[in-house]
Short mmCIF file of C-alpha atoms and ligand atoms in Angstrom, two decimals:
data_model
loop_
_atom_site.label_atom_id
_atom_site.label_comp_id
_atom_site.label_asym_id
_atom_site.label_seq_id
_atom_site.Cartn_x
_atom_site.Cartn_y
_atom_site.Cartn_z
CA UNK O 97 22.59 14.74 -19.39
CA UNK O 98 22.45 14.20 -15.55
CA UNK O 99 23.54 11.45 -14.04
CA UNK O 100 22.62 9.55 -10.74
CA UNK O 101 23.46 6.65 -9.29
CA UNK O 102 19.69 5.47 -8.83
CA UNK O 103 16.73 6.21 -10.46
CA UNK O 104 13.47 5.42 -8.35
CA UNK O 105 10.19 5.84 -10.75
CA UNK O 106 6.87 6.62 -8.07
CA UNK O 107 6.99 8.93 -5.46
CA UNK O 108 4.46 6.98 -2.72
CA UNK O 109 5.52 5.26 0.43
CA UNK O 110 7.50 2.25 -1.83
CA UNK O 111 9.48 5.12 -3.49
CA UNK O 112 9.55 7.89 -0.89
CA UNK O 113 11.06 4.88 1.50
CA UNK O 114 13.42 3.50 -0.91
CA UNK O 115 14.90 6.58 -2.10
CA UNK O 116 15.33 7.47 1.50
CA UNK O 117 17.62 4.24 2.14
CA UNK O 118 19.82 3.88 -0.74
CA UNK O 119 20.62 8.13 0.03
CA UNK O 120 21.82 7.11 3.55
CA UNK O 121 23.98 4.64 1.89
CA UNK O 122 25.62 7.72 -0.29
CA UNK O 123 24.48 6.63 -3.37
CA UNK O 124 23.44 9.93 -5.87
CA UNK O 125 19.49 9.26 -6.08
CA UNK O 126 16.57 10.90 -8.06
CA UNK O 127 13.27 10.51 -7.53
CA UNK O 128 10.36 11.05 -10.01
CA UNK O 129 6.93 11.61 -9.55
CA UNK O 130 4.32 12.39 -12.00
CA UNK O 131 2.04 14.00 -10.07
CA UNK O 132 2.51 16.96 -7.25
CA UNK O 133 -0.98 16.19 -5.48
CA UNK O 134 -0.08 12.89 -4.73
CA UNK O 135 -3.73 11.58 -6.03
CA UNK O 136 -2.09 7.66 -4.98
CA UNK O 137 -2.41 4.80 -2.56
CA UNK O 138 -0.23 6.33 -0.12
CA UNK O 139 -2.44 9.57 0.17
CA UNK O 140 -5.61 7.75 0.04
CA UNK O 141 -4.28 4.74 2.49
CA UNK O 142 -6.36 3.97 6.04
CA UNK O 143 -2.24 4.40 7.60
CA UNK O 144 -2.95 0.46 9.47
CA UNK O 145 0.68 -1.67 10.04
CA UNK O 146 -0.42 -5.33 10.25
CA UNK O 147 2.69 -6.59 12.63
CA UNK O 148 0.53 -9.26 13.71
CA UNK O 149 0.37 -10.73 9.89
CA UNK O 150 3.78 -12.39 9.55
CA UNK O 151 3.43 -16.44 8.86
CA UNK O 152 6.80 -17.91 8.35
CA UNK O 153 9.70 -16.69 9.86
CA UNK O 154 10.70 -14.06 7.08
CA UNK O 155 7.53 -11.96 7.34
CA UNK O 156 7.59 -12.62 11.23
CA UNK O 157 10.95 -11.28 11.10
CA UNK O 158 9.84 -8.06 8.85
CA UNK O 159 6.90 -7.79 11.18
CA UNK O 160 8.93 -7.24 14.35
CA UNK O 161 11.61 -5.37 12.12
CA UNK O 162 9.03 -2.98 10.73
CA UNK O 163 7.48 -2.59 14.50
CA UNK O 164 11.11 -1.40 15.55
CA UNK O 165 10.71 1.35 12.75
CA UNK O 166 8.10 2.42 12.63
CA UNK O 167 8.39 3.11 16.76
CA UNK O 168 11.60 5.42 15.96
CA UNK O 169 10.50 6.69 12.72
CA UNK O 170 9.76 10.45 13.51
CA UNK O 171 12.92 10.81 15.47
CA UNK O 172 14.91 9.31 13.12
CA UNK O 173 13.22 11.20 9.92
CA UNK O 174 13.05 14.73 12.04
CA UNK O 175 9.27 14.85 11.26
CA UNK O 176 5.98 13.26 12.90
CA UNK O 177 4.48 10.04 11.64
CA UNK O 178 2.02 10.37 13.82
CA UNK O 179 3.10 6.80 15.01
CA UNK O 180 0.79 5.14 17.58
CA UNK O 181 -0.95 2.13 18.89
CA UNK O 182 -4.28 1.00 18.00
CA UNK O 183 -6.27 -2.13 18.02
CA UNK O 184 -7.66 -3.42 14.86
CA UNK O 185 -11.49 -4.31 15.19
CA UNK O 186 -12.16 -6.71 12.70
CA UNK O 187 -16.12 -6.91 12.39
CA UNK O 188 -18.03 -10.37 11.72
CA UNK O 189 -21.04 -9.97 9.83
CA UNK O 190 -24.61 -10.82 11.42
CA UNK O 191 -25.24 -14.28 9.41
CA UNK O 192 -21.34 -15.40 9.98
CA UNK O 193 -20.43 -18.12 12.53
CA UNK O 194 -17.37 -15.50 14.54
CA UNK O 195 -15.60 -18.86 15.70
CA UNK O 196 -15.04 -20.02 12.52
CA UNK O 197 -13.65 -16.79 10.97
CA UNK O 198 -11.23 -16.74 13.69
CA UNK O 199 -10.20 -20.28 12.60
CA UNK O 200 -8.78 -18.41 9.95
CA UNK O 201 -6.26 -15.35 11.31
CA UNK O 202 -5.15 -18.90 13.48
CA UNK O 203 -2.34 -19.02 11.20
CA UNK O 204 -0.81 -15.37 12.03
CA UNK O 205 1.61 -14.89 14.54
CA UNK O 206 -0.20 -12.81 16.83
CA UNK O 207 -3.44 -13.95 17.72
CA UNK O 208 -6.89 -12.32 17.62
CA UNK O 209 -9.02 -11.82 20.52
CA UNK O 210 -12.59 -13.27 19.80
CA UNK O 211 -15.55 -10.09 21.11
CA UNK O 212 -18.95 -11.08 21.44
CA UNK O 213 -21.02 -7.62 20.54
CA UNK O 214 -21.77 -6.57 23.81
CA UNK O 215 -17.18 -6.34 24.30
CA UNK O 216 -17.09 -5.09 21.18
CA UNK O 217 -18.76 -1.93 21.62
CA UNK O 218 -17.48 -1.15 25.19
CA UNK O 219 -13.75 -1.09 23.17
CA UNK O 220 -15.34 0.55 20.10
CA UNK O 221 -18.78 2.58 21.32
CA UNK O 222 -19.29 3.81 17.65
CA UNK O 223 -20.10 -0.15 16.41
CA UNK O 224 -23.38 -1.16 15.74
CA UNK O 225 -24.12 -4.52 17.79
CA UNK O 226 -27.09 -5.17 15.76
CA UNK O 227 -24.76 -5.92 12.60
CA UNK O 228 -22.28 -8.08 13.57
CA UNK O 229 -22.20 -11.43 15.34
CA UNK O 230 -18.73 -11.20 16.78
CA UNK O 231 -15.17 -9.11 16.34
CA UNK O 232 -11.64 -10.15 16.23
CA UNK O 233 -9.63 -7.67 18.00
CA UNK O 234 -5.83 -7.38 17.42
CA UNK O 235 -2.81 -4.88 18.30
CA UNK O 236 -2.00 -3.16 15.48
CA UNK O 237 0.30 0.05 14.44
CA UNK O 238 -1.28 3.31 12.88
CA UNK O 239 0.69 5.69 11.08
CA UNK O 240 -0.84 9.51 8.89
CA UNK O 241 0.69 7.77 5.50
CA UNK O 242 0.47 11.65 4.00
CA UNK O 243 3.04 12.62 6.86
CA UNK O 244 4.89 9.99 6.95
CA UNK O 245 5.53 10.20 3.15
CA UNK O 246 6.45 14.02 3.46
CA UNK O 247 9.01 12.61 6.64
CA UNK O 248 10.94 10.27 4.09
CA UNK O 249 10.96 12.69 1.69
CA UNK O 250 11.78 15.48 3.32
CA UNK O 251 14.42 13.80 5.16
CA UNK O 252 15.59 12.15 1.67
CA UNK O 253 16.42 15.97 0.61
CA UNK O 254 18.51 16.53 3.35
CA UNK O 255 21.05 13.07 2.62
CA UNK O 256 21.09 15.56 -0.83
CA UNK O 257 18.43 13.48 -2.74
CA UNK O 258 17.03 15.13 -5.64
CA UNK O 259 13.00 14.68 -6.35
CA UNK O 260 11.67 16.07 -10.00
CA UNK O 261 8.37 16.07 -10.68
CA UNK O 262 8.23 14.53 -14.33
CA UNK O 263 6.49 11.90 -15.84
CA UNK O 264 8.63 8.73 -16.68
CA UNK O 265 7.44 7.89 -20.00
CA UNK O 266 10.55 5.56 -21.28
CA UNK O 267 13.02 3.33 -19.89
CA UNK O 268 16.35 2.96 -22.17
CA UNK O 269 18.65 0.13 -22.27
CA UNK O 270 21.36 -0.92 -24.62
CA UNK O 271 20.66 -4.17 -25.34
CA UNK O 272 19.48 -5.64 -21.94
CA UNK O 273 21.51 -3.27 -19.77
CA UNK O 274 19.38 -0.02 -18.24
CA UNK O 275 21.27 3.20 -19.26
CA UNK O 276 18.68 6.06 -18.40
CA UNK O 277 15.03 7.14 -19.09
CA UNK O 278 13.25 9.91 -20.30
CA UNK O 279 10.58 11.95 -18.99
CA UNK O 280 7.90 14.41 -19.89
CA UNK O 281 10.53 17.17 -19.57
CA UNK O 282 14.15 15.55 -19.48
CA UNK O 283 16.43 12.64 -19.70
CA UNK O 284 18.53 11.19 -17.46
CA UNK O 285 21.21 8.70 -17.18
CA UNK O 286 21.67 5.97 -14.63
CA UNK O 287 23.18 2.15 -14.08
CA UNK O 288 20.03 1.61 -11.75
CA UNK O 289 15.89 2.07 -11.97
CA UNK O 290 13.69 0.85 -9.31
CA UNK O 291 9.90 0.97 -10.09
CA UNK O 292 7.96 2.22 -7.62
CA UNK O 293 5.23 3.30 -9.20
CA UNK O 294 2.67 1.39 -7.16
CA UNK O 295 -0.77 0.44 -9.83
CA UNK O 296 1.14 1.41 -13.01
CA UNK O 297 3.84 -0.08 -12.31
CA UNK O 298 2.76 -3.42 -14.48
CA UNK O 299 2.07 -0.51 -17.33
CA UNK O 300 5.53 1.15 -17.20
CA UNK O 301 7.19 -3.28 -17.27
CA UNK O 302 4.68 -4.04 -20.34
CA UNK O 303 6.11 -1.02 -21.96
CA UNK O 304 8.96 -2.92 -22.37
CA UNK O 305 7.87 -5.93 -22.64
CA UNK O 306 8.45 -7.18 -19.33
CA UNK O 307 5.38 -9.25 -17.31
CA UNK O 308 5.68 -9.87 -14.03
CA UNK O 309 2.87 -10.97 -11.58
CA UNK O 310 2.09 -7.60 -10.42
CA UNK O 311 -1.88 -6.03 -11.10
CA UNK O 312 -3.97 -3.46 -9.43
CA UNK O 313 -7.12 -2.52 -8.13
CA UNK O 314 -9.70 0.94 -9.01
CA UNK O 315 -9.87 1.95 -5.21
CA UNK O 316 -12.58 3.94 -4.16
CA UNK O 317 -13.15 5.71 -0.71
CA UNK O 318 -14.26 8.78 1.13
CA UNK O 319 -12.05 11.72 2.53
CA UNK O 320 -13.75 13.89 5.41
CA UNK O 321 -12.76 16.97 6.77
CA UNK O 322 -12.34 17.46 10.90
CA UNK O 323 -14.96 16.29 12.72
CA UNK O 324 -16.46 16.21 16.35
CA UNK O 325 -16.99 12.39 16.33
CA UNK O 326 -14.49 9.92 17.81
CA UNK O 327 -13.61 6.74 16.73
CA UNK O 328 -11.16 4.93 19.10
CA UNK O 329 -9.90 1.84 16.32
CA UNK O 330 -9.05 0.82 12.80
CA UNK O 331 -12.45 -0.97 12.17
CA UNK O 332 -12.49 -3.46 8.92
CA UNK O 333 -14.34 -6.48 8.14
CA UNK O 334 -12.96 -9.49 9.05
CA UNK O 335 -13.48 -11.53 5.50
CA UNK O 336 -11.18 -9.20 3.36
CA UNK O 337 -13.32 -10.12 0.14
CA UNK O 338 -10.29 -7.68 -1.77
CA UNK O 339 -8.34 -10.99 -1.27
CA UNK O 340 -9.99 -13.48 -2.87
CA UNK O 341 -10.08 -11.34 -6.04
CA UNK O 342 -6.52 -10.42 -5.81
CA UNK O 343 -5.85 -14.39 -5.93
CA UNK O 344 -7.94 -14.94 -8.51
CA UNK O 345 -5.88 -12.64 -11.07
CA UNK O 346 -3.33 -15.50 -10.76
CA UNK O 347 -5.93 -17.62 -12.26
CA UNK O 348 -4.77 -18.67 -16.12
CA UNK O 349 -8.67 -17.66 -17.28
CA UNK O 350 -8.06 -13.90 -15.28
CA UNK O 351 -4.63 -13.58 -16.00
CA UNK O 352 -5.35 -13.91 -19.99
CA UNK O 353 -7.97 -10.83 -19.19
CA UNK O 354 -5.02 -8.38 -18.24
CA UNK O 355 -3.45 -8.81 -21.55
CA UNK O 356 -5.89 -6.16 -22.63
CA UNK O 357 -6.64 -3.49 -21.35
CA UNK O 358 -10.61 -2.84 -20.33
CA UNK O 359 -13.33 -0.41 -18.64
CA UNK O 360 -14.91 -3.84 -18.41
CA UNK O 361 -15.34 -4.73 -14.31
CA UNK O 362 -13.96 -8.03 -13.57
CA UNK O 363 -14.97 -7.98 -9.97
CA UNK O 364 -15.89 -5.68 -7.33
CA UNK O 365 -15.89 -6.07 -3.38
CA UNK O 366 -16.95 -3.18 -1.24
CA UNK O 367 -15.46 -3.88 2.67
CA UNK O 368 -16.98 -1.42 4.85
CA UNK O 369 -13.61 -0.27 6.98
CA UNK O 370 -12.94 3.75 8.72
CA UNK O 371 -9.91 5.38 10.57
CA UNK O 372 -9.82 8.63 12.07
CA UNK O 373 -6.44 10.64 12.03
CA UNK O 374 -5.32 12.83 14.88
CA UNK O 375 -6.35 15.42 13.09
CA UNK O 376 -9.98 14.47 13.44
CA UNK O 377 -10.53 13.50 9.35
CA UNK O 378 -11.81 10.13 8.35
CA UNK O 379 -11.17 7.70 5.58
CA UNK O 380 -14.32 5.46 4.67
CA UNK O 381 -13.59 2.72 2.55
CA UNK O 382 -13.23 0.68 0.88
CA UNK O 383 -14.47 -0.27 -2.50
CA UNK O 384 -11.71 -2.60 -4.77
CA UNK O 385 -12.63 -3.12 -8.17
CA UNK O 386 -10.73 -5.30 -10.97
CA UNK O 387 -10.43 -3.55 -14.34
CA UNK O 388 -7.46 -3.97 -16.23
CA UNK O 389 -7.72 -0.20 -18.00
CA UNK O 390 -5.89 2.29 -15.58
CA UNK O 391 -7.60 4.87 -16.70
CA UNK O 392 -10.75 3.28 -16.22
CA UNK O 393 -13.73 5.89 -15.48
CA UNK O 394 -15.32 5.36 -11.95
CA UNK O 395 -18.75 5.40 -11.38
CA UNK O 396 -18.36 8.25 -8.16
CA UNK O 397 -22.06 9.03 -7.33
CA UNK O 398 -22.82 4.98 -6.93
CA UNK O 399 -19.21 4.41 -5.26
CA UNK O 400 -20.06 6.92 -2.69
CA UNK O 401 -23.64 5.56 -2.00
CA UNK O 402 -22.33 2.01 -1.53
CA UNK O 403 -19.71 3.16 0.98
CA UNK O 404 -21.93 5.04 3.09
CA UNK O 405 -24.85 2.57 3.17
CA UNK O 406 -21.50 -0.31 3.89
CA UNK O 407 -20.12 1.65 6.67
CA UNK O 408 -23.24 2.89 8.18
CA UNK O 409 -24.74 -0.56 8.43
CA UNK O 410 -21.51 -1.18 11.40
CA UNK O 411 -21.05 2.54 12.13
CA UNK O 412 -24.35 4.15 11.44
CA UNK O 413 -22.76 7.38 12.89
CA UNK O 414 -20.65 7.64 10.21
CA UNK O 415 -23.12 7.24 7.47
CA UNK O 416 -23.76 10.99 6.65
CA UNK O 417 -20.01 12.29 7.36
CA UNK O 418 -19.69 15.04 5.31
CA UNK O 419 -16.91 13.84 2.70
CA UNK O 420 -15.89 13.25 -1.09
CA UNK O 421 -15.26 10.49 -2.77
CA UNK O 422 -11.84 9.65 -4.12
CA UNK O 423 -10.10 7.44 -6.24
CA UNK O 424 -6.53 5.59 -6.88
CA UNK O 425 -4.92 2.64 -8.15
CA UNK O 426 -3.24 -0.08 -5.41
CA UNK O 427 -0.70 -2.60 -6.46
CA UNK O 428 -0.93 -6.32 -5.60
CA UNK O 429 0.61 -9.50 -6.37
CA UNK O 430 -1.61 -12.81 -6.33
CA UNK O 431 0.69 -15.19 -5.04
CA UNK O 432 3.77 -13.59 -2.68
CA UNK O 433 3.66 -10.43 -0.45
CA UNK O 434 5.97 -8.09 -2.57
CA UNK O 435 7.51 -7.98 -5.58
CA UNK O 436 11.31 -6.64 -4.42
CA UNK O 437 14.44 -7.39 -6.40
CA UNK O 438 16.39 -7.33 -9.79
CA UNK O 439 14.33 -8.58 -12.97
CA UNK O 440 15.89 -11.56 -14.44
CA UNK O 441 17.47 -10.98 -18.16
CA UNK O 442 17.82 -7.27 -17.70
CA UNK O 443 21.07 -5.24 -15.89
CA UNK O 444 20.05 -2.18 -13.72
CA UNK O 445 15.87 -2.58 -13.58
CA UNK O 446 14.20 -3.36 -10.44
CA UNK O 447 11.05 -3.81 -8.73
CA UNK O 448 10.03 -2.59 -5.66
CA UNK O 449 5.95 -3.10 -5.47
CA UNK O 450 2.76 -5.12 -5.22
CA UNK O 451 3.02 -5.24 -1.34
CA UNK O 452 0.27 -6.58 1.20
CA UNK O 453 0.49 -4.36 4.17
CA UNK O 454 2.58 -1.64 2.10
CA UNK O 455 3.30 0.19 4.98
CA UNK O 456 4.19 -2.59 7.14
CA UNK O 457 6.45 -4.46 4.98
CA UNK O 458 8.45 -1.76 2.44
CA UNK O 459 10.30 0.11 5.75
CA UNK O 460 11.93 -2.73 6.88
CA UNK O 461 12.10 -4.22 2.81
CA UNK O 462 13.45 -1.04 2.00
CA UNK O 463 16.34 -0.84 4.54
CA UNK O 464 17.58 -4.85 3.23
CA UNK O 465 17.19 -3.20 -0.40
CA UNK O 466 19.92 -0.33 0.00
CA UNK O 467 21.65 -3.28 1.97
CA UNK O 468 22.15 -5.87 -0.86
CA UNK O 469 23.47 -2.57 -3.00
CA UNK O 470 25.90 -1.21 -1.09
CA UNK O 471 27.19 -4.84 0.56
CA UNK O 472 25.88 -7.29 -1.47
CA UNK O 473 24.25 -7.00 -4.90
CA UNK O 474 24.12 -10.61 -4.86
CA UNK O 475 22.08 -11.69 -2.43
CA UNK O 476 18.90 -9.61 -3.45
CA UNK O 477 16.13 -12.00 -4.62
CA UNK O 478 15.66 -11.57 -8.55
CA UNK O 479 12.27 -11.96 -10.18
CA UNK O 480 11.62 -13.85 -13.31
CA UNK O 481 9.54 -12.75 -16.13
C1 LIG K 701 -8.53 3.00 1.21
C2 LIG K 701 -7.19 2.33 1.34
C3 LIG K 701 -6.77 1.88 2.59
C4 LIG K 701 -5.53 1.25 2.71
N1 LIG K 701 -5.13 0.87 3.96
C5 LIG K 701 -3.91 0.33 4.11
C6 LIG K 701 -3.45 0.02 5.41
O1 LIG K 701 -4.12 0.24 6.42
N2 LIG K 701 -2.20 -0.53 5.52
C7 LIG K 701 -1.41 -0.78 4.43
O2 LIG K 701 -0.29 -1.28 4.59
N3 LIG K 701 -1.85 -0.49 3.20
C8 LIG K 701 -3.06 0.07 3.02
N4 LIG K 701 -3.49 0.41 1.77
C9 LIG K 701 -2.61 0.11 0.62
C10 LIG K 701 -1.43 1.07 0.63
O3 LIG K 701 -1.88 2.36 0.84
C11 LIG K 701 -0.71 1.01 -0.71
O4 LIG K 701 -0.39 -0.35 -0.98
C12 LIG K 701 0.57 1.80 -0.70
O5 LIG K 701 0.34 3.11 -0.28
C13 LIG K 701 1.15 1.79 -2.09
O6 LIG K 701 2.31 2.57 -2.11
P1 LIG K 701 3.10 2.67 -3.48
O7 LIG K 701 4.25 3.55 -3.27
O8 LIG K 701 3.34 1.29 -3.98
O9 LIG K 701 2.04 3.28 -4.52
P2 LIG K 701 1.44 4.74 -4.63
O10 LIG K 701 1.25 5.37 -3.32
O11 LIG K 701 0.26 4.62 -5.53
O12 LIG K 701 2.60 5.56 -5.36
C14 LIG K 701 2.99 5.26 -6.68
C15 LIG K 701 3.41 6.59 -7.31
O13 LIG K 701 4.02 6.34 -8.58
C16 LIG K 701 3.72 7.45 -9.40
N5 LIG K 701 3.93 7.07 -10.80
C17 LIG K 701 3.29 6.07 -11.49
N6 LIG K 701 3.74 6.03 -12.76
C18 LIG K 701 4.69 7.01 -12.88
C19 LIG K 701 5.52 7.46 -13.95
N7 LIG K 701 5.46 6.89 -15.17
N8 LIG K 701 6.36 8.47 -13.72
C20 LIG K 701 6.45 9.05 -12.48
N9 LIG K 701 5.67 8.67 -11.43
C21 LIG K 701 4.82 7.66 -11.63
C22 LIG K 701 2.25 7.71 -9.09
O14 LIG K 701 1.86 9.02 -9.47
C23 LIG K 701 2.22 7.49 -7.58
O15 LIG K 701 2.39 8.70 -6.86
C24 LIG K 701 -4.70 1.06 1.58
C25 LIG K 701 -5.11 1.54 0.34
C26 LIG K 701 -6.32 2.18 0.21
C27 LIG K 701 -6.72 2.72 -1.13
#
């Protein structure tokens, strides 16, 4: 049986960063991933880092931290991010009082820049004036989350990480100490697992009887290929809807939903948002539903209409893109930003998940990780279940 110092269980950004850290603190690492198209968040992710998000002086610390990386990423990985500077254009709806939204992104460190239309559209020619009554503008980081993925990893291989592509499908422990797992194909021993594994991550903790405040979304959204239409900004609404249903799952009433599992839909916001990579491909999103089956079957033909009619109505241009619609889980956590640390009661298993601005917080996160291990086990936060 093969042995490793760390186990890491999820091969997205969460993973693909971690595993990348604790290597370039010499620890023996494997990395599994269940599935070699990468159908996940990462691969399906707009690529936006929020630095202007952080609200206390921890995230405003991990804001300006994760700025720092994310500017010296590619050199330090060997590989192209595709790192660069864009401004987020956060669109106010016609029948919504601008002003008072932007009471609301008051409390982030970096303030928003209030548009009337008429600005708007001289920064972002592709908006449609008619549809919104204002737009928030803000400096934000953009990163291709596919390449930057590939960058960790690859780099990852080269500190002599190993990734296998095998399904985790049990975690072993004797007694309440972690001792290895078994996958699809193999098993493995280890002192150490960190779960990475981004929506089904709550599945793999519930398999063993672990529940921690981590859920997920059904995320729908479009893929395009290249093509000959340029927008200049990340372009989202400003009411993130997707918000107010990821704080309701901390509600008792919700929370006693997720104890079974359901193709029932417990809520559904559509937030008409679109980047375009350097490579001239669009993402349309976004569509976040709350069903508590994983495997849930997704209406495509009606996701696809509602995200084209949702982003035409602010970039009518974009409507008829040629495209396909896609689908993936996204981890969240109702009441904190992450979910990073050692679970109480239990030696060796870790968390690593449920982010808010996953690509803005788990570089930086991921770096103090492989810290506390190598220096000082100790300090890293533990969760309770
Ligand atoms: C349309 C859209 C736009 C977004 N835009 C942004 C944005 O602008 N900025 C931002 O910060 N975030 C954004 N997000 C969210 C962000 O993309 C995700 O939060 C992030 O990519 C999640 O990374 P992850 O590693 O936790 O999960 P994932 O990328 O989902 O990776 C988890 C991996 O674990 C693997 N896995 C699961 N179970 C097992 C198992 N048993 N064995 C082995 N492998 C397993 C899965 O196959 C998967 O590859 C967006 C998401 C979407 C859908």
């Amino acid at each position: 049986m093969k042995n490793f110092d760390w186990i890491v269980i999820g091969a997205g950004l969460t993973g693909s960063a971690l595993s990348y850290e604790l290597a370039k603190q010499g620890l023996t690492v494997l990395l599994l991933e269940k599935d070699p198209n990468y159908e996940n968040a990462t691969h399906y992710s707009y690529g936006g880092i929020s630095y202007w998000s952080g609200t206390d002086d921890f995230s405003i610390k991990l804001c300006q931290e994760s700025r720092e990386i994310h500017h010296n990423l590619s050199k330090e990985l060997g590989d192209n991010t595709e790192f660069r500077e864009l401004y987020l254009m956060l669109t106010v709806p016609v029948d919504k009082n601008p002003k008072i939204i932007a009471e609301d992104y008051q409390k982030f460190y970096i303030k928003p820049q209030l548009l009337t239309p008429k600005e708007a559209v001289k920064i972002e020619p592709l908006l449609n004036t008619d549809a919104i009554s204002g737009c928030l503008q803000l400096p934000q980081g953009h990163i291709n989350p596919r390449k930057t993925n590939a960058a960790y990893q690859q780099a990852f291989l080269r500190l002599g990480g190993t990734i296998n592509y095998e399904e985790v499908t049990q975690l072993l422990f004797q007694n309440t100490t972690f001792t290895g797992i078994k996958t699809t194909q193999e098993t493995y021993s280890s002192g150490n697992v960190v779960i990475c594994a981004g929506g089904l991550s709550r599945l793999l903790l519930k398999n063993i009887g672990v529940t921690v405040n981590i859920y997920f979304t059904h995320s729908q959204l479009i893929l395009t290929p290249k093509v000959d239409i340029n927008l200049k900004n990340l372009v989202m609404p400003a009411i993130l809807n997707r918000l107010d249903i990821e704080k309701q799952s901390g509600d008792s009433e919700i929370k006693s939903l997720w104890n079974n599992t359901s193709d029932e839909i417990i809520s559904d916001v559509m937030e008409p948002g679109a980047i375009q990579f350097l490579d001239g491909s669009f993402c349309l999103g976004q569509i976040s539903q709350i069903i508590t089956n994983p495997q849930a079957k997704i209406n495509s033909n009606l996701a696809e209409t509602t995200i084209r009619e949702g982003v035409g109505k602010i970039l009518p241009e974009l409507q008829n893109l040629p495209g396909k619609l896609h689908h993936c889980l996204v981890a969240f956590c109702p009441d904190s930003n992450f979910l990073v640390g050692k679970i109480d009661g239990f030696q060796g298993l870790h968390l690593f998940s449920g982010f808010t601005g996953t690509l803005m917080f788990a570089p930086p996160l991921a770096k103090r990780f492989a810290s506390w291990v190598k220096e000082d086990y100790q300090k890293m936060p533990s969760l309770s279940s």
